[in-house]
Amino acid sequence: MSASKESDTKIDVQSLPETSAPPPGAGGSAAGIFRRLKKDDLVKRGSLGLRGIALVFSLISFILVASNKHGDWKEFDKYEEYRYLLAVAILSSLYTGGQVYRQVQELSIGKTLLQPRTAALIDFFGDQIVAYLLISSSSSAIPITNKMREGADNIFTDTSAAAISLSIFAFLCLAISALISGFKLSTQTYI
């Protein structure tokens, strides 16, 4: 082969058009964009669903503890552990209620109420803090409830056990929501 044919071949190989389309499924194609939008929408709706469930569990736990007054020693406010459980249930209800409201507004109007960075940080840290408070209050109320159940199993201890169980379920929902918030935080380019 002569030198002129080799150089012609090199020129032909290197002269690919620069405006070639990206391969199918790449981030720049329409299918890739729609897939990312579906994934983002699924993450938003999943986070909203988990916080909504946590709101329901927290509210019911709050109602159960606050209404657990049956006279004599069977009053929640006589026990520090149950007062802590009530305070955290109230805090959890307020936080998850605010988050659900914000997310419903964002999904319905299509605009964010907070800056994306601020919202991501509030979601991540708020979910974790409230989840830790829920599991802390539940674990502090379990021993006293078990001790009371050894002596007498009645409506007071049953209601306390139900409130504790609902707080644990709210914790699980917020713990999973914190994982989703951490994923959203780690995939953002604005941080």
PDB file of N, CA and C in Angstrom, residues 15-76:
ATOM      1  N   SER A  15     -13.178  11.631   9.570  1.00  0.00           N
ATOM      2  CA  SER A  15     -14.104  12.678   9.152  1.00  0.00           C
ATOM      3  C   SER A  15     -15.559  12.265   9.363  1.00  0.00           C
ATOM      4  N   LEU A  16     -15.888  11.802  10.574  1.00  0.00           N
ATOM      5  CA  LEU A  16     -17.272  11.483  10.917  1.00  0.00           C
ATOM      6  C   LEU A  16     -18.035  12.791  11.134  1.00  0.00           C
ATOM      7  N   PRO A  17     -19.281  12.803  10.788  1.00  0.00           N
ATOM      8  CA  PRO A  17     -20.047  14.039  11.006  1.00  0.00           C
ATOM      9  C   PRO A  17     -20.204  14.315  12.514  1.00  0.00           C
ATOM     10  N   GLU A  18     -20.055  15.587  12.881  1.00  0.00           N
ATOM     11  CA  GLU A  18     -20.120  15.977  14.287  1.00  0.00           C
ATOM     12  C   GLU A  18     -21.555  16.085  14.790  1.00  0.00           C
ATOM     13  N   THR A  19     -22.526  16.097  13.927  1.00  0.00           N
ATOM     14  CA  THR A  19     -23.926  16.263  14.325  1.00  0.00           C
ATOM     15  C   THR A  19     -24.656  14.934  14.407  1.00  0.00           C
ATOM     16  N   SER A  20     -23.935  13.856  14.683  1.00  0.00           N
ATOM     17  CA  SER A  20     -24.606  12.553  14.780  1.00  0.00           C
ATOM     18  C   SER A  20     -25.464  12.509  16.037  1.00  0.00           C
ATOM     19  N   ALA A  21     -26.573  11.814  15.986  1.00  0.00           N
ATOM     20  CA  ALA A  21     -27.518  11.711  17.101  1.00  0.00           C
ATOM     21  C   ALA A  21     -26.951  10.786  18.171  1.00  0.00           C
ATOM     22  N   PRO A  22     -27.266  11.049  19.419  1.00  0.00           N
ATOM     23  CA  PRO A  22     -26.803  10.153  20.485  1.00  0.00           C
ATOM     24  C   PRO A  22     -27.477   8.793  20.359  1.00  0.00           C
ATOM     25  N   PRO A  23     -26.856   7.765  20.899  1.00  0.00           N
ATOM     26  CA  PRO A  23     -27.451   6.432  20.804  1.00  0.00           C
ATOM     27  C   PRO A  23     -28.788   6.385  21.553  1.00  0.00           C
ATOM     28  N   PRO A  24     -29.674   5.474  21.146  1.00  0.00           N
ATOM     29  CA  PRO A  24     -30.976   5.382  21.830  1.00  0.00           C
ATOM     30  C   PRO A  24     -30.792   5.087  23.308  1.00  0.00           C
ATOM     31  N   GLY A  25     -31.615   5.726  24.133  1.00  0.00           N
ATOM     32  CA  GLY A  25     -31.551   5.511  25.581  1.00  0.00           C
ATOM     33  C   GLY A  25     -30.557   6.410  26.279  1.00  0.00           C
ATOM     34  N   ALA A  26     -29.794   7.206  25.509  1.00  0.00           N
ATOM     35  CA  ALA A  26     -28.845   8.119  26.133  1.00  0.00           C
ATOM     36  C   ALA A  26     -29.612   9.295  26.714  1.00  0.00           C
ATOM     37  N   GLY A  27     -28.957  10.042  27.580  1.00  0.00           N
ATOM     38  CA  GLY A  27     -29.609  11.139  28.274  1.00  0.00           C
ATOM     39  C   GLY A  27     -30.162  12.210  27.354  1.00  0.00           C
ATOM     40  N   GLY A  28     -29.627  12.371  26.145  1.00  0.00           N
ATOM     41  CA  GLY A  28     -30.063  13.439  25.268  1.00  0.00           C
ATOM     42  C   GLY A  28     -31.261  13.092  24.419  1.00  0.00           C
ATOM     43  N   SER A  29     -31.625  11.832  24.321  1.00  0.00           N
ATOM     44  CA  SER A  29     -32.752  11.466  23.469  1.00  0.00           C
ATOM     45  C   SER A  29     -34.072  11.714  24.177  1.00  0.00           C
ATOM     46  N   ALA A  30     -35.130  11.757  23.417  1.00  0.00           N
ATOM     47  CA  ALA A  30     -36.463  11.997  23.985  1.00  0.00           C
ATOM     48  C   ALA A  30     -36.850  10.876  24.949  1.00  0.00           C
ATOM     49  N   ALA A  31     -36.524   9.635  24.602  1.00  0.00           N
ATOM     50  CA  ALA A  31     -36.860   8.509  25.480  1.00  0.00           C
ATOM     51  C   ALA A  31     -36.115   8.615  26.810  1.00  0.00           C
ATOM     52  N   GLY A  32     -34.858   9.047  26.767  1.00  0.00           N
ATOM     53  CA  GLY A  32     -34.082   9.213  27.992  1.00  0.00           C
ATOM     54  C   GLY A  32     -34.624  10.323  28.863  1.00  0.00           C
ATOM     55  N   ILE A  33     -35.078  11.404  28.234  1.00  0.00           N
ATOM     56  CA  ILE A  33     -35.655  12.513  28.984  1.00  0.00           C
ATOM     57  C   ILE A  33     -36.953  12.081  29.648  1.00  0.00           C
ATOM     58  N   PHE A  34     -37.819  11.384  28.892  1.00  0.00           N
ATOM     59  CA  PHE A  34     -39.083  10.924  29.464  1.00  0.00           C
ATOM     60  C   PHE A  34     -38.856   9.927  30.591  1.00  0.00           C
ATOM     61  N   ARG A  35     -37.853   9.054  30.451  1.00  0.00           N
ATOM     62  CA  ARG A  35     -37.541   8.093  31.496  1.00  0.00           C
ATOM     63  C   ARG A  35     -37.099   8.809  32.769  1.00  0.00           C
ATOM     64  N   ARG A  36     -36.278   9.843  32.620  1.00  0.00           N
ATOM     65  CA  ARG A  36     -35.820  10.600  33.791  1.00  0.00           C
ATOM     66  C   ARG A  36     -36.983  11.343  34.445  1.00  0.00           C
ATOM     67  N   LEU A  37     -37.866  11.929  33.634  1.00  0.00           N
ATOM     68  CA  LEU A  37     -39.032  12.618  34.193  1.00  0.00           C
ATOM     69  C   LEU A  37     -39.939  11.648  34.932  1.00  0.00           C
ATOM     70  N   LYS A  38     -40.127  10.443  34.386  1.00  0.00           N
ATOM     71  CA  LYS A  38     -40.947   9.442  35.071  1.00  0.00           C
ATOM     72  C   LYS A  38     -40.308   9.040  36.392  1.00  0.00           C
ATOM     73  N   LYS A  39     -38.976   8.875  36.395  1.00  0.00           N
ATOM     74  CA  LYS A  39     -38.268   8.489  37.615  1.00  0.00           C
ATOM     75  C   LYS A  39     -38.367   9.600  38.656  1.00  0.00           C
ATOM     76  N   ASP A  40     -38.180  10.851  38.240  1.00  0.00           N
ATOM     77  CA  ASP A  40     -38.294  11.980  39.164  1.00  0.00           C
ATOM     78  C   ASP A  40     -39.708  12.077  39.720  1.00  0.00           C
ATOM     79  N   ASP A  41     -40.707  11.879  38.857  1.00  0.00           N
ATOM     80  CA  ASP A  41     -42.100  11.933  39.298  1.00  0.00           C
ATOM     81  C   ASP A  41     -42.395  10.796  40.275  1.00  0.00           C
ATOM     82  N   LEU A  42     -41.872   9.616  40.005  1.00  0.00           N
ATOM     83  CA  LEU A  42     -42.070   8.477  40.900  1.00  0.00           C
ATOM     84  C   LEU A  42     -41.429   8.729  42.261  1.00  0.00           C
ATOM     85  N   VAL A  43     -40.251   9.326  42.279  1.00  0.00           N
ATOM     86  CA  VAL A  43     -39.569   9.636  43.536  1.00  0.00           C
ATOM     87  C   VAL A  43     -40.369  10.674  44.326  1.00  0.00           C
ATOM     88  N   LYS A  44     -40.879  11.711  43.637  1.00  0.00           N
ATOM     89  CA  LYS A  44     -41.682  12.740  44.314  1.00  0.00           C
ATOM     90  C   LYS A  44     -42.959  12.153  44.889  1.00  0.00           C
ATOM     91  N   ARG A  45     -43.647  11.344  44.094  1.00  0.00           N
ATOM     92  CA  ARG A  45     -44.901  10.755  44.566  1.00  0.00           C
ATOM     93  C   ARG A  45     -44.664   9.729  45.671  1.00  0.00           C
ATOM     94  N   GLY A  46     -43.574   8.972  45.579  1.00  0.00           N
ATOM     95  CA  GLY A  46     -43.240   8.011  46.630  1.00  0.00           C
ATOM     96  C   GLY A  46     -42.940   8.710  47.947  1.00  0.00           C
ATOM     97  N   SER A  47     -42.187   9.788  47.871  1.00  0.00           N
ATOM     98  CA  SER A  47     -41.876  10.566  49.068  1.00  0.00           C
ATOM     99  C   SER A  47     -43.144  11.169  49.655  1.00  0.00           C
ATOM    100  N   LEU A  48     -44.015  11.680  48.806  1.00  0.00           N
ATOM    101  CA  LEU A  48     -45.289  12.235  49.271  1.00  0.00           C
ATOM    102  C   LEU A  48     -46.143  11.152  49.927  1.00  0.00           C
ATOM    103  N   GLY A  49     -46.200   9.986  49.330  1.00  0.00           N
ATOM    104  CA  GLY A  49     -46.986   8.887  49.888  1.00  0.00           C
ATOM    105  C   GLY A  49     -46.476   8.446  51.250  1.00  0.00           C
ATOM    106  N   LEU A  50     -45.167   8.327  51.378  1.00  0.00           N
ATOM    107  CA  LEU A  50     -44.588   7.917  52.659  1.00  0.00           C
ATOM    108  C   LEU A  50     -44.844   8.954  53.741  1.00  0.00           C
ATOM    109  N   ARG A  51     -44.694  10.223  53.389  1.00  0.00           N
ATOM    110  CA  ARG A  51     -44.959  11.268  54.377  1.00  0.00           C
ATOM    111  C   ARG A  51     -46.442  11.334  54.726  1.00  0.00           C
ATOM    112  N   GLY A  52     -47.299  11.077  53.758  1.00  0.00           N
ATOM    113  CA  GLY A  52     -48.737  11.048  54.032  1.00  0.00           C
ATOM    114  C   GLY A  52     -49.103   9.930  54.994  1.00  0.00           C
ATOM    115  N   ILE A  53     -48.522   8.764  54.789  1.00  0.00           N
ATOM    116  CA  ILE A  53     -48.769   7.633  55.691  1.00  0.00           C
ATOM    117  C   ILE A  53     -48.209   7.939  57.081  1.00  0.00           C
ATOM    118  N   ALA A  54     -47.014   8.537  57.129  1.00  0.00           N
ATOM    119  CA  ALA A  54     -46.424   8.913  58.422  1.00  0.00           C
ATOM    120  C   ALA A  54     -47.309   9.940  59.124  1.00  0.00           C
ATOM    121  N   LEU A  55     -47.920  10.854  58.370  1.00  0.00           N
ATOM    122  CA  LEU A  55     -48.831  11.840  58.962  1.00  0.00           C
ATOM    123  C   LEU A  55     -50.030  11.151  59.604  1.00  0.00           C
ATOM    124  N   VAL A  56     -50.612  10.195  58.895  1.00  0.00           N
ATOM    125  CA  VAL A  56     -51.770   9.477  59.443  1.00  0.00           C
ATOM    126  C   VAL A  56     -51.379   8.714  60.707  1.00  0.00           C
ATOM    127  N   PHE A  57     -50.264   7.995  60.672  1.00  0.00           N
ATOM    128  CA  PHE A  57     -49.817   7.242  61.847  1.00  0.00           C
ATOM    129  C   PHE A  57     -49.522   8.172  63.030  1.00  0.00           C
ATOM    130  N   SER A  58     -48.867   9.294  62.762  1.00  0.00           N
ATOM    131  CA  SER A  58     -48.542  10.242  63.831  1.00  0.00           C
ATOM    132  C   SER A  58     -49.798  10.850  64.436  1.00  0.00           C
ATOM    133  N   LEU A  59     -50.749  11.215  63.586  1.00  0.00           N
ATOM    134  CA  LEU A  59     -51.997  11.795  64.090  1.00  0.00           C
ATOM    135  C   LEU A  59     -52.770  10.800  64.960  1.00  0.00           C
ATOM    136  N   ILE A  60     -52.860   9.563  64.499  1.00  0.00           N
ATOM    137  CA  ILE A  60     -53.583   8.561  65.284  1.00  0.00           C
ATOM    138  C   ILE A  60     -52.858   8.285  66.595  1.00  0.00           C
ATOM    139  N   SER A  61     -51.530   8.216  66.551  1.00  0.00           N
ATOM    140  CA  SER A  61     -50.757   8.016  67.779  1.00  0.00           C
ATOM    141  C   SER A  61     -50.985   9.182  68.741  1.00  0.00           C
ATOM    142  N   PHE A  62     -50.963  10.396  68.227  1.00  0.00           N
ATOM    143  CA  PHE A  62     -51.214  11.584  69.029  1.00  0.00           C
ATOM    144  C   PHE A  62     -52.595  11.523  69.676  1.00  0.00           C
ATOM    145  N   ILE A  63     -53.605  11.153  68.908  1.00  0.00           N
ATOM    146  CA  ILE A  63     -54.974  11.074  69.432  1.00  0.00           C
ATOM    147  C   ILE A  63     -55.093   9.983  70.494  1.00  0.00           C
ATOM    148  N   LEU A  64     -54.467   8.841  70.233  1.00  0.00           N
ATOM    149  CA  LEU A  64     -54.534   7.742  71.209  1.00  0.00           C
ATOM    150  C   LEU A  64     -53.883   8.113  72.531  1.00  0.00           C
ATOM    151  N   VAL A  65     -52.711   8.727  72.474  1.00  0.00           N
ATOM    152  CA  VAL A  65     -52.030   9.080  73.715  1.00  0.00           C
ATOM    153  C   VAL A  65     -52.794  10.175  74.445  1.00  0.00           C
ATOM    154  N   ALA A  66     -53.239  11.191  73.727  1.00  0.00           N
ATOM    155  CA  ALA A  66     -53.927  12.316  74.371  1.00  0.00           C
ATOM    156  C   ALA A  66     -55.257  11.903  74.992  1.00  0.00           C
ATOM    157  N   SER A  67     -55.896  10.909  74.425  1.00  0.00           N
ATOM    158  CA  SER A  67     -57.194  10.483  74.966  1.00  0.00           C
ATOM    159  C   SER A  67     -57.074   9.315  75.944  1.00  0.00           C
ATOM    160  N   ASN A  68     -55.861   8.928  76.278  1.00  0.00           N
ATOM    161  CA  ASN A  68     -55.638   7.778  77.158  1.00  0.00           C
ATOM    162  C   ASN A  68     -55.709   8.203  78.623  1.00  0.00           C
ATOM    163  N   LYS A  69     -56.921   8.543  79.065  1.00  0.00           N
ATOM    164  CA  LYS A  69     -57.174   8.943  80.457  1.00  0.00           C
ATOM    165  C   LYS A  69     -58.335   8.113  80.974  1.00  0.00           C
ATOM    166  N   HIS A  70     -58.035   7.240  81.928  1.00  0.00           N
ATOM    167  CA  HIS A  70     -59.058   6.332  82.450  1.00  0.00           C
ATOM    168  C   HIS A  70     -59.142   6.373  83.967  1.00  0.00           C
ATOM    169  N   GLY A  71     -58.658   7.445  84.571  1.00  0.00           N
ATOM    170  CA  GLY A  71     -58.762   7.601  86.018  1.00  0.00           C
ATOM    171  C   GLY A  71     -57.669   6.884  86.791  1.00  0.00           C
ATOM    172  N   ASP A  72     -57.448   7.330  88.023  1.00  0.00           N
ATOM    173  CA  ASP A  72     -56.475   6.772  88.959  1.00  0.00           C
ATOM    174  C   ASP A  72     -55.077   6.771  88.339  1.00  0.00           C
ATOM    175  N   TRP A  73     -54.411   5.644  88.279  1.00  0.00           N
ATOM    176  CA  TRP A  73     -53.055   5.546  87.744  1.00  0.00           C
ATOM    177  C   TRP A  73     -53.059   5.425  86.225  1.00  0.00           C
ATOM    178  N   LYS A  74     -54.242   5.311  85.627  1.00  0.00           N
ATOM    179  CA  LYS A  74     -54.354   5.090  84.186  1.00  0.00           C
ATOM    180  C   LYS A  74     -54.556   6.403  83.424  1.00  0.00           C
ATOM    181  N   GLU A  75     -53.664   7.351  83.660  1.00  0.00           N
ATOM    182  CA  GLU A  75     -53.686   8.624  82.954  1.00  0.00           C
ATOM    183  C   GLU A  75     -52.309   8.855  82.361  1.00  0.00           C
ATOM    184  N   PHE A  76     -52.267   9.147  81.057  1.00  0.00           N
ATOM    185  CA  PHE A  76     -50.984   9.261  80.370  1.00  0.00           C
ATOM    186  C   PHE A  76     -50.111  10.362  80.956  1.00  0.00           C
TER     187      PHE A  76
END
